């Protein structure tokens, strides 16, 4: 038995050809391509093709692939019924998890995992989130449009109006940047489930549950709460100082792997500048500056930088998403990564089954129930 660090920090448990994080130098690679190049030049559909099929598509491949993906957007009636049965006040992540579970029960993702299963799950995610948002507001869900891309159609299904190119492109860039990220907690969860030879739907249900937590994908709405609570740039210093004095964590900063600036934050900062109201963006910039300075002063050896969630919050707010849809939108983008990892896991599978060191008592004398 090998003892490893708590939280599996620094432990390599799988080979992957999907994404590589160079945490020391702040670089992220998808299948050999630098994320900064992909964010500026590729769409989410191209990234899905790259992660599932191993290469960037040419124009003809992309057109056929995008049409096929869009063809899976409509939900079976059982899934819509499931969403309608849940309380309007439910956490959208709980609704998403339940609706994907209902989709799995309806569509039977059993048998060999395939890119088709990945496409179906990926295409359904925005429809589920948008349908719940409409239903909870007392509105009819909007049917998906196959002439819009993944990002544009999601925004359209939320509002019923086709988004501007700028909003659609901003969200598309966010989706590209967050499609995959090594063996993070939710991706690891998906791979563990896949390793039991369960189905792809179950793997995605588990991954959604793992992403929900604030130490992983649940942080962006908390970032926005913090920015609202700070209110104006001059409040940043006293607010953040007081929070750190209370021993609180500043949401949107620090990362298990990055010990340099997260390359996704760099791009998202530029996108946020284009999509946010000027006062909001000035506030975000000021909060980032002060937070980085205070964190570096207080934890000089920890190398804490802005993580992806800080400007993700600003971008999602800027394109008009409600706060509680930030993490479901992260789930929408990450479904491509999760499903790609499930496919990869099963190409060379071994049941993932670590051991635990037993630290409980031994040798206790059993006392029957009526004598306890
Ligand atoms: N604010 C204040 N202090 C922090 C922060 C922060 N955001 N992040 C880390 N630290 C401190 C910790 O208190 C700890 O200090 P100590 O060793 O003196 O006690 C030290 O830095 C190391 O922290 P760990 O928790 O060991 O680092 P870990 O790698 O486990 O944590 C994590 C990474 C969970 C993201 C952490 O930085 C955090 O809680 N950040 C805030 C929440 C957040 O932004 N979550 C989104 C993460 S991005 C994503 O998953 C997509």
PDB file of C-alpha atoms in Angstrom, residues 226 229-230 235-251 291 294-295 298:
ATOM      1  CA  UNK A 226     -18.868  39.484  -3.042  1.00  0.00           C
ATOM      2  CA  UNK A 229     -21.440  43.399  -1.269  1.00  0.00           C
ATOM      3  CA  UNK A 230     -18.244  45.432  -1.833  1.00  0.00           C
ATOM      4  CA  UNK A 235     -14.669  49.639  -0.355  1.00  0.00           C
ATOM      5  CA  UNK A 236     -12.451  46.854  -1.733  1.00  0.00           C
ATOM      6  CA  UNK A 237      -9.542  47.327   0.685  1.00  0.00           C
ATOM      7  CA  UNK A 238     -11.512  47.432   3.981  1.00  0.00           C
ATOM      8  CA  UNK A 239     -13.960  44.719   2.853  1.00  0.00           C
ATOM      9  CA  UNK A 240     -11.281  42.235   1.762  1.00  0.00           C
ATOM     10  CA  UNK A 241      -9.071  43.006   4.785  1.00  0.00           C
ATOM     11  CA  UNK A 242     -11.960  42.298   7.132  1.00  0.00           C
ATOM     12  CA  UNK A 243     -12.847  39.066   5.305  1.00  0.00           C
ATOM     13  CA  UNK A 244      -9.267  37.802   5.510  1.00  0.00           C
ATOM     14  CA  UNK A 245      -9.051  38.852   9.190  1.00  0.00           C
ATOM     15  CA  UNK A 246     -12.093  36.647   9.819  1.00  0.00           C
ATOM     16  CA  UNK A 247     -10.206  33.769   8.154  1.00  0.00           C
ATOM     17  CA  UNK A 248     -12.530  33.664   5.124  1.00  0.00           C
ATOM     18  CA  UNK A 249     -11.493  32.662   1.614  1.00  0.00           C
ATOM     19  CA  UNK A 250     -11.774  35.210  -1.171  1.00  0.00           C
ATOM     20  CA  UNK A 251     -13.882  33.624  -3.892  1.00  0.00           C
ATOM     21  CA  UNK A 291      -7.184  40.790  -3.346  1.00  0.00           C
ATOM     22  CA  UNK A 294      -3.466  41.181   0.262  1.00  0.00           C
ATOM     23  CA  UNK A 295      -3.177  37.459  -0.519  1.00  0.00           C
ATOM     24  CA  UNK A 298      -0.516  37.334   3.934  1.00  0.00           C
TER      25      UNK A 298
END
